[in-house]
Tab-separated table of C-alpha atoms in Angstrom:
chain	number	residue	atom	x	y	z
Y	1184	UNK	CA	18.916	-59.573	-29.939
Y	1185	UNK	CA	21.374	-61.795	-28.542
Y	1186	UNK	CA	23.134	-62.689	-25.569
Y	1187	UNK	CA	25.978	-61.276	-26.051
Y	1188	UNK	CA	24.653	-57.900	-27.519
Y	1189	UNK	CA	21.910	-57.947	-24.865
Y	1190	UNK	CA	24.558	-57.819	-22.213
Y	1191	UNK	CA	26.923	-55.367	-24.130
Y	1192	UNK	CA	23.467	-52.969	-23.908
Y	1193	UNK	CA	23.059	-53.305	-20.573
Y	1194	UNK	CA	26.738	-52.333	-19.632
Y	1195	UNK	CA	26.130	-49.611	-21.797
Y	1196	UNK	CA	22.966	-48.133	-20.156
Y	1197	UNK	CA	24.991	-48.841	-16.639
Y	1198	UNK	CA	27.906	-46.697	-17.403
Y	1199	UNK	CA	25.586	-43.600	-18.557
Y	1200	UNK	CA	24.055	-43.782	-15.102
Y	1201	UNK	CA	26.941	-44.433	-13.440
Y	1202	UNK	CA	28.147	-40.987	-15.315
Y	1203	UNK	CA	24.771	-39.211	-14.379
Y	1204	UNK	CA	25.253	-39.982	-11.312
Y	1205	UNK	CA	28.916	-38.761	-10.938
Y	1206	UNK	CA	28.068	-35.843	-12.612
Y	1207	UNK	CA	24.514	-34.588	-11.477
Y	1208	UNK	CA	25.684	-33.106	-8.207
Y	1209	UNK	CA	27.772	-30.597	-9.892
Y	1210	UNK	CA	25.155	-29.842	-13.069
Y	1211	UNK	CA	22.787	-28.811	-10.067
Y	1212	UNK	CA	25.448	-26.587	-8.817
Y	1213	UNK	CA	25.666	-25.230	-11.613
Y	1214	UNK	CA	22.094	-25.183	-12.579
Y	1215	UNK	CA	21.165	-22.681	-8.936
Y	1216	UNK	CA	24.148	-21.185	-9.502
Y	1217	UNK	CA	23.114	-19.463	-13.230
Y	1218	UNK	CA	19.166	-19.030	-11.891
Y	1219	UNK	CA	20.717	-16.972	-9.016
Y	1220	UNK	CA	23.097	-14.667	-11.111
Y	1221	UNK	CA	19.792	-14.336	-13.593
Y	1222	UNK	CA	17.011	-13.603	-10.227
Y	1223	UNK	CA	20.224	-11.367	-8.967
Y	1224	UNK	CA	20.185	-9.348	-12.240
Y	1225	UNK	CA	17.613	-9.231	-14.251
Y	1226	UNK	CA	15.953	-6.257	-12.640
Y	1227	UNK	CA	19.148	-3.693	-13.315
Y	1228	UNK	CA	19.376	-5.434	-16.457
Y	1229	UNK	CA	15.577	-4.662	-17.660
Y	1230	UNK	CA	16.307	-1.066	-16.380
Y	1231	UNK	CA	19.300	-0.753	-18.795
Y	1232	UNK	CA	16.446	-2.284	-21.437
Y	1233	UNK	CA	13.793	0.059	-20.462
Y	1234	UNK	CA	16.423	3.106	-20.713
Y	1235	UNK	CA	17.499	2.656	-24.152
Y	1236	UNK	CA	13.802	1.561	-24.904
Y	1237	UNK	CA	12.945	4.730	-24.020
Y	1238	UNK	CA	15.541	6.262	-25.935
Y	1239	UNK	CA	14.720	4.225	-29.402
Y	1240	UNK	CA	11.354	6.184	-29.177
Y	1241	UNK	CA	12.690	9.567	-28.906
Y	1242	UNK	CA	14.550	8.948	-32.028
Y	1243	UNK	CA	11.187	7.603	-33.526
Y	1244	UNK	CA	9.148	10.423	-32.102
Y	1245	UNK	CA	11.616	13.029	-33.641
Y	1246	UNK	CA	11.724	11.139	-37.234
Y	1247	UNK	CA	8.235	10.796	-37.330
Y	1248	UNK	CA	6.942	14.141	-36.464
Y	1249	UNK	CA	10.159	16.094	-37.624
Y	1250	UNK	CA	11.053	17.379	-34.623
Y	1251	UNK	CA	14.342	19.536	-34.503
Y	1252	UNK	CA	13.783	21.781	-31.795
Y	1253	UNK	CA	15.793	22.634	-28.817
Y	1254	UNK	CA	15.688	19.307	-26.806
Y	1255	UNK	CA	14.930	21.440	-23.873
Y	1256	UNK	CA	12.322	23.183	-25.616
Y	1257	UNK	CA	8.244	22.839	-24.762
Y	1258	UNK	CA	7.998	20.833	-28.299
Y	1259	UNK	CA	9.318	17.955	-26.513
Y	1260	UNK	CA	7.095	18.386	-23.480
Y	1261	UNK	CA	4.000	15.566	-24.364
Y	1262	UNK	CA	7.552	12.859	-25.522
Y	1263	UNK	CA	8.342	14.207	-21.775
Y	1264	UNK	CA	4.912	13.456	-20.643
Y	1265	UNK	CA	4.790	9.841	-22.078
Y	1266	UNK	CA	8.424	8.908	-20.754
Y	1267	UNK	CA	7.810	10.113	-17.359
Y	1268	UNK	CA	4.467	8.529	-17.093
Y	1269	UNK	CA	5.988	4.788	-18.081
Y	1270	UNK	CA	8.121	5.253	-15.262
Y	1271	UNK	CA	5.731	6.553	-12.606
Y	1272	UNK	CA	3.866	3.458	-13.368
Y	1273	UNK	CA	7.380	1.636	-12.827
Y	1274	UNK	CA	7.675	2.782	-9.964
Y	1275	UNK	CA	4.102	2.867	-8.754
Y	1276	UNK	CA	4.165	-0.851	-9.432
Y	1277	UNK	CA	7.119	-1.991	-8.259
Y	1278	UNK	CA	7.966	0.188	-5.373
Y	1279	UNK	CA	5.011	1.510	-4.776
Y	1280	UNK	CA	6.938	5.369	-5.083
Y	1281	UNK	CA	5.878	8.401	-2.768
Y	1282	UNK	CA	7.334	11.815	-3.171
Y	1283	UNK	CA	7.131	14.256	-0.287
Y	1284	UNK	CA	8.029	17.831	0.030
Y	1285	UNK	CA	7.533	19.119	-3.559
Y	1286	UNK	CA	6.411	22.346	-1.754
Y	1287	UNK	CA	9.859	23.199	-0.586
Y	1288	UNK	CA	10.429	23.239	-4.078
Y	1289	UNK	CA	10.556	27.069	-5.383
Y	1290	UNK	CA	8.873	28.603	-8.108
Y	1291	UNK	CA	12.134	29.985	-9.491
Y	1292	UNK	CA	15.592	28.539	-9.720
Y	1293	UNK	CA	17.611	26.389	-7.215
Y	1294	UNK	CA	20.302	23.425	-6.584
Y	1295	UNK	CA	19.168	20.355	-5.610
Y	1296	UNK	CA	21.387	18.374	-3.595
Y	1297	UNK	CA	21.120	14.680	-3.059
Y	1298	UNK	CA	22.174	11.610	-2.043
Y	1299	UNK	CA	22.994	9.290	-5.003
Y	1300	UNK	CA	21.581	5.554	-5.218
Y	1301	UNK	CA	23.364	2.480	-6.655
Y	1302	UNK	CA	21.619	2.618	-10.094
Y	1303	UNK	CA	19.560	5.632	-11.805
Y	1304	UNK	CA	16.500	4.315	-11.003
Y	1305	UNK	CA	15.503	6.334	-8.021
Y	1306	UNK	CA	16.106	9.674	-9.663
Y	1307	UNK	CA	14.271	8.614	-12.718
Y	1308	UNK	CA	11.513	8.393	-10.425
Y	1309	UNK	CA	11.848	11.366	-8.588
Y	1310	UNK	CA	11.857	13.638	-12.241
Y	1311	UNK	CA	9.496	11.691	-13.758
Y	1312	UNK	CA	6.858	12.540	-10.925
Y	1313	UNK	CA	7.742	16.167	-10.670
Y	1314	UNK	CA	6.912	16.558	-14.200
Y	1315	UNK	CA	3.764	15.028	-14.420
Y	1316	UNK	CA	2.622	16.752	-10.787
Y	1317	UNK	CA	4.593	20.370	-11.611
Y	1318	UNK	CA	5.234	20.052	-15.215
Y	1319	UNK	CA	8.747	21.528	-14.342
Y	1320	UNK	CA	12.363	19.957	-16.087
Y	1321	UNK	CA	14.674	19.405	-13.513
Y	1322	UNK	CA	18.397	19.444	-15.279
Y	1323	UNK	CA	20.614	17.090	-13.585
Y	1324	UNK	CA	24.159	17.217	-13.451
Y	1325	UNK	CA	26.134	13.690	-14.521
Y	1326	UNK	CA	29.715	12.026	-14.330
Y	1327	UNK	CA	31.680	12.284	-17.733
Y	1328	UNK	CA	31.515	8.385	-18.252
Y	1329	UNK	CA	27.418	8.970	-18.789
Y	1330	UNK	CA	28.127	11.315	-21.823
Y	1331	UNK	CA	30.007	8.612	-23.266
Y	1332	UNK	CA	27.570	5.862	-23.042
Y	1333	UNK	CA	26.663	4.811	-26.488
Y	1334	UNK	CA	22.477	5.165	-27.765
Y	1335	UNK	CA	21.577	7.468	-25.058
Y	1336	UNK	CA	22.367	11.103	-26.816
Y	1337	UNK	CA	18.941	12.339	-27.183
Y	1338	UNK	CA	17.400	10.879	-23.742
Y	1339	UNK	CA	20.055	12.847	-21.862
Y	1340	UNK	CA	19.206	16.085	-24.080
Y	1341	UNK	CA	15.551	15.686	-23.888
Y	1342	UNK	CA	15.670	15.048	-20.357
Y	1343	UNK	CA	18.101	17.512	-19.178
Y	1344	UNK	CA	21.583	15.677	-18.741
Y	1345	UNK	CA	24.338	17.911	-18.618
Y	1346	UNK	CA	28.558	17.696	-17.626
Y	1347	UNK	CA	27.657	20.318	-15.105
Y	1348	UNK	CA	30.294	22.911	-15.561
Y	1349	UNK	CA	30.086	26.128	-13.673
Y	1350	UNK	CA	29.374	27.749	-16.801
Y	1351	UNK	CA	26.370	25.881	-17.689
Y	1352	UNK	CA	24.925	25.555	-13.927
Y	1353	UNK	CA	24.717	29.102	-13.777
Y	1354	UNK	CA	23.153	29.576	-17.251
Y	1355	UNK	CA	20.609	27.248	-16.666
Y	1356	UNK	CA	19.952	28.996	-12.971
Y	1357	UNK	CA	19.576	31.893	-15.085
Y	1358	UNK	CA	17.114	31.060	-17.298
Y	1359	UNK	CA	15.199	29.697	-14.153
Y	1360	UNK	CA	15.433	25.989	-14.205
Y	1361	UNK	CA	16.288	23.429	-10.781
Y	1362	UNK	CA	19.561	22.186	-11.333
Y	1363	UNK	CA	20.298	18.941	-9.176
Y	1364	UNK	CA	23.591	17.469	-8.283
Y	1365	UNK	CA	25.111	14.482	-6.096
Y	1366	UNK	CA	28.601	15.798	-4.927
Y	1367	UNK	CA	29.103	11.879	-4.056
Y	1368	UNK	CA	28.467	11.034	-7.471
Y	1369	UNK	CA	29.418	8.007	-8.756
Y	1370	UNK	CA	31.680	7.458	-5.994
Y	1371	UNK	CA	29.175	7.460	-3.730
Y	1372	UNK	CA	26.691	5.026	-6.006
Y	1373	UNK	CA	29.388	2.622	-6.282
Y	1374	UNK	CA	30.857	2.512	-2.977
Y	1375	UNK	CA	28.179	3.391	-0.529
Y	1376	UNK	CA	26.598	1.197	1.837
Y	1377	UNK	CA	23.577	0.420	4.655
Y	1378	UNK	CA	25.077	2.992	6.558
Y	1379	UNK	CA	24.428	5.817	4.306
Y	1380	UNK	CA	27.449	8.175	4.796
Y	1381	UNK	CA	27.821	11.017	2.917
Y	1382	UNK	CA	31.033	10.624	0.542
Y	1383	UNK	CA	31.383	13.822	-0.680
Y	1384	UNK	CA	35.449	14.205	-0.261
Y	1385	UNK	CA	36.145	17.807	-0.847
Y	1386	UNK	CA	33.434	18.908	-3.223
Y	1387	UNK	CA	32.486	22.072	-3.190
Y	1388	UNK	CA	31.277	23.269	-6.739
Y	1389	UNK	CA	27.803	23.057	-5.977
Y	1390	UNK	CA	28.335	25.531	-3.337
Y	1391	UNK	CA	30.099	27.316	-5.369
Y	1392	UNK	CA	28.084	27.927	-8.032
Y	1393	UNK	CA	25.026	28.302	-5.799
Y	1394	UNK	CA	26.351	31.465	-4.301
Y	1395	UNK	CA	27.325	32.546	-7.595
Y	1396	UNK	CA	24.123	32.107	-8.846
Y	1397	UNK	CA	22.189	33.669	-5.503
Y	1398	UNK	CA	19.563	30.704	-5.488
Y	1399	UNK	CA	19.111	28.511	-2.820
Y	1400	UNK	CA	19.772	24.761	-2.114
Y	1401	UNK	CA	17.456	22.584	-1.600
Y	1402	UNK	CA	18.017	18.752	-0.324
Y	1403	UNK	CA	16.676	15.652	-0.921
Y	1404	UNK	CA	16.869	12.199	-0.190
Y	1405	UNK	CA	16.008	8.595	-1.878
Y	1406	UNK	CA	14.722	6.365	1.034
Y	1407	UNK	CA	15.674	2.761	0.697
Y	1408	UNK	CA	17.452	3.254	-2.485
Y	1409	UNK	CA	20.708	1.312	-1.458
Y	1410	UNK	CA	18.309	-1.780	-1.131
Y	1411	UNK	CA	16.659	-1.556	-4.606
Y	1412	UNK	CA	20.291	-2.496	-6.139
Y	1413	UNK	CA	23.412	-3.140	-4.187
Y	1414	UNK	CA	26.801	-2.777	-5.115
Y	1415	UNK	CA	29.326	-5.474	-5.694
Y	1416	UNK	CA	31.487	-2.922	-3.216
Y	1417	UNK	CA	33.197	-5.525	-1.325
Y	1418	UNK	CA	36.278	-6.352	-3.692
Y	1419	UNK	CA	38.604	-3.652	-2.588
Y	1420	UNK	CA	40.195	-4.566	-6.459
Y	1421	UNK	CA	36.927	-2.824	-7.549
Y	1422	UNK	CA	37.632	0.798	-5.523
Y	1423	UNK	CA	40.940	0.648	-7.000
Y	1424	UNK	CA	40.097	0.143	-10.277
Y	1425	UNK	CA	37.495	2.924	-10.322
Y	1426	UNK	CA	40.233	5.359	-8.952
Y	1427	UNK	CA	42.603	5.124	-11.543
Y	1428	UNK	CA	39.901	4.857	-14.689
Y	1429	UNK	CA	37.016	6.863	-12.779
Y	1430	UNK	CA	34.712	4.074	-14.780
Y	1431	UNK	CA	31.820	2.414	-12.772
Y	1432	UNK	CA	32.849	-1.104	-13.657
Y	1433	UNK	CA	31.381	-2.687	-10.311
Y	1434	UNK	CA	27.953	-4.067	-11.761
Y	1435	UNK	CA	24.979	-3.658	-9.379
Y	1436	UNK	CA	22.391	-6.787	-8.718
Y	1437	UNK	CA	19.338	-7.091	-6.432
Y	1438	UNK	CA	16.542	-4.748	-7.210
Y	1439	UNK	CA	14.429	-5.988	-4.873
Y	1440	UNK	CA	10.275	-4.069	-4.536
Y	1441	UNK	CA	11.286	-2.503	-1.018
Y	1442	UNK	CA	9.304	0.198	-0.344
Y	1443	UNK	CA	10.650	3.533	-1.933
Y	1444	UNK	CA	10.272	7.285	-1.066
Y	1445	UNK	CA	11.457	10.871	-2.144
Y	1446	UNK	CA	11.954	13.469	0.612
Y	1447	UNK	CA	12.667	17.136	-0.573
Y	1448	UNK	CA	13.500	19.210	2.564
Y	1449	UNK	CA	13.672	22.811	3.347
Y	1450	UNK	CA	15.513	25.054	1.236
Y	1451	UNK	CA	18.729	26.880	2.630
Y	1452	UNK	CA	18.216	30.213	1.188
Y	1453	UNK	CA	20.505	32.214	0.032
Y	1454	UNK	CA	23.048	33.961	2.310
Y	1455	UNK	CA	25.664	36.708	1.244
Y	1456	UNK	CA	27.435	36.437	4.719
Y	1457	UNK	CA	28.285	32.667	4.193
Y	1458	UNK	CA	31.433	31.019	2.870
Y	1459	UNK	CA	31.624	28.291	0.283
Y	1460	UNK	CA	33.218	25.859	2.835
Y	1461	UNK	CA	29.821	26.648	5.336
Y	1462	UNK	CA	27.638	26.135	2.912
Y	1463	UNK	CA	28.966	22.852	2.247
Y	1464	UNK	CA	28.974	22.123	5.862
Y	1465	UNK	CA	25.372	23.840	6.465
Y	1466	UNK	CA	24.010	21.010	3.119
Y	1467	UNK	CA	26.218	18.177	4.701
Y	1468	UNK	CA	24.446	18.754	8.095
Y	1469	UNK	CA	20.930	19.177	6.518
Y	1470	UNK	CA	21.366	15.760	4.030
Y	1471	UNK	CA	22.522	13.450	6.791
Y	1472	UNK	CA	19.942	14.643	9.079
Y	1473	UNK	CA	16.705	14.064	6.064
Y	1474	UNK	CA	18.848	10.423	5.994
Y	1475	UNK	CA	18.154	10.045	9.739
Y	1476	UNK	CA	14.935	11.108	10.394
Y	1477	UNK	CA	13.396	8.879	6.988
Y	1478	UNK	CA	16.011	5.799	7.073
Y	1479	UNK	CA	16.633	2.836	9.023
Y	1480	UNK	CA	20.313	2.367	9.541
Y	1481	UNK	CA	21.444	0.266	9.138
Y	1482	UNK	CA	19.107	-0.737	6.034
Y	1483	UNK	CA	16.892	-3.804	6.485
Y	1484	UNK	CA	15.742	-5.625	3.330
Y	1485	UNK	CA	13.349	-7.829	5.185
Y	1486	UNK	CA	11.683	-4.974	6.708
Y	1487	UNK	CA	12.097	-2.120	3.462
Y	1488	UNK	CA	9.618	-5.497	1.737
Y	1489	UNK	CA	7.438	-6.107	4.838
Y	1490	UNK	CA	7.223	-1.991	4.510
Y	1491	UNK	CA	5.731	-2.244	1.002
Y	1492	UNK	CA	2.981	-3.650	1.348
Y	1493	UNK	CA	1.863	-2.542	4.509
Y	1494	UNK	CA	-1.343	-0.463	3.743
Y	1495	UNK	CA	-1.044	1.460	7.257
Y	1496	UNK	CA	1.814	3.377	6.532
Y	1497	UNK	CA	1.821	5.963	3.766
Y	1498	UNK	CA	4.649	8.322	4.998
Y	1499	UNK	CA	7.127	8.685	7.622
């Protein structure tokens, strides 16, 4: 090699360090930036997996076996039993899941009202439980957008997903199912906070249709769930959006292992004196006040962890 292209080599080697050096502050940057949106969503996102997983074998269960009975029917009970036990270990594992109160549960028909969480997740648990500890379908009453999510048709037949219009509420009363339903709804996933206050508006259907159907309500609550996945809630451009589409296009992040519990409290039986509007107010009254007695507020993360794996408490 000679001088001259010894020299021209080194200036070379020079200005590549000079450009690593110019430019290495902003590829690490860049570098905790991406690992941070992937720790921040990668648990919602293997939910969403897991979800249509668990539809793909549906489809496979039914082709293989031939299956066209009534998704609601008992046929579809052990694809029921194998679903719901996937995600009791899910949640066994990861949030170490309790459910308390299935004994205000009744034998016959009822509404369930609840509090909705920031992803699906904590009423996945909740049904997936009751069926392996009652055997019992709980149908569940969903937002529009749901029905229109693509690859999910048979797990939100085979599980019970329904619009929820009176019509079909009452049938299924009749025929002596639970039927449960967030008057928050998707509002109330998207939008909610560590405070935990109710967001019902001026919904009143449930109430409705409860008296209709002469069954009584029954409330529960999701402890914790607003820390499993929070909300990107904070861009008012986000509330505004989802009023004039009514589509959920804030994406959640976190999902964090806090510690996670069901409460069912008592049922409010059935009352022919009552009006719609007290009914409401009676369930409003009864759901914040499961919220206070089981919930922190305002949520803790640090704590909901510390709470999961501390062996000495089992319950509240």
């Amino acid at each position: 090699m000679t001088d001259l292209s010894c020299l021209a080599y080194v200036l070379e080697e020079w200005t590549v360090v000079d450009y690593l050096k110019k430019y290495l502050f902003h590829m690490v940057i860049v570098s905790l930036t991406m690992s941070a949106i992937l720790v921040f969503f990668i648990v919602p996102l293997t939910i969403l997996f897991f979800i249509y997983l668990t539809n793909i074998l549906l489809l496979i269960y039914q082709r293989n076996g031939e299956v066209k009975a009534d998704p609601l029917s008992d046929v579809w009970d052990s694809a029921r039993k194998t679903i719901a036990s996937f995600w009791d270990i899910y949640a066994r594992i990861w949030h170490g899941y309790e459910l308390h109160g299935v004994e205000n549960l009744p034998e016959g028909p009822g509404i369930l009202v609840y509090y909705h969480g920031a992803i699906p997740v904590d009423y996945l648990y909740f049904l997936s439980r009751l069926f392996l500890w009652k055997k019992r379908l709980c149908l569940s009453v969903a937002d529009h957008f749901v029905f229109r999510l693509p690859g999910l048709k048979l797990l939100l037949e085979v599980t019970g997903v329904m619009p929820g219009t009176r019509e079909e509420c009452l049938t299924a009363l009749k025929n002596g199912h639970l039927v449960s339903i967030s008057p928050g709804g998707v509002r109330e996933a998207l939008f909610s906070d560590e405070s935990y206050q109710l967001m019902w508006g001026n919904r009143k259907g449930f109430a409705q249709v409860a008296l209709d159907a002469k069954v009584v309500s029954i409330i529960c609550y999701h402890s914790q769930f607003m820390l499993i996945a929070y909300m990107l809630h904070y861009k008012m451009q986000f509330r505004s959006l989802y009023e004039s589409t009514r589509l959920p296009f804030t994406p959640p992040y976190g999902g964090l292992p806090v510690k996670f519990r069901t409460y069912i409290g008592e049922p409010i039986p059935y009352d022919p004196n009552i009006t719609t509007e007290e009914l409401v107010e009676k369930t409003k009254t009864a759901v914040q006040a499961l919220i206070s007695k089981h919930q922190t507020i305002p949520g803790s993360i640090w704590k909901a962890l510390l709470e999961r794996f501390d062996k000495r408490r089992k319950s509240d």
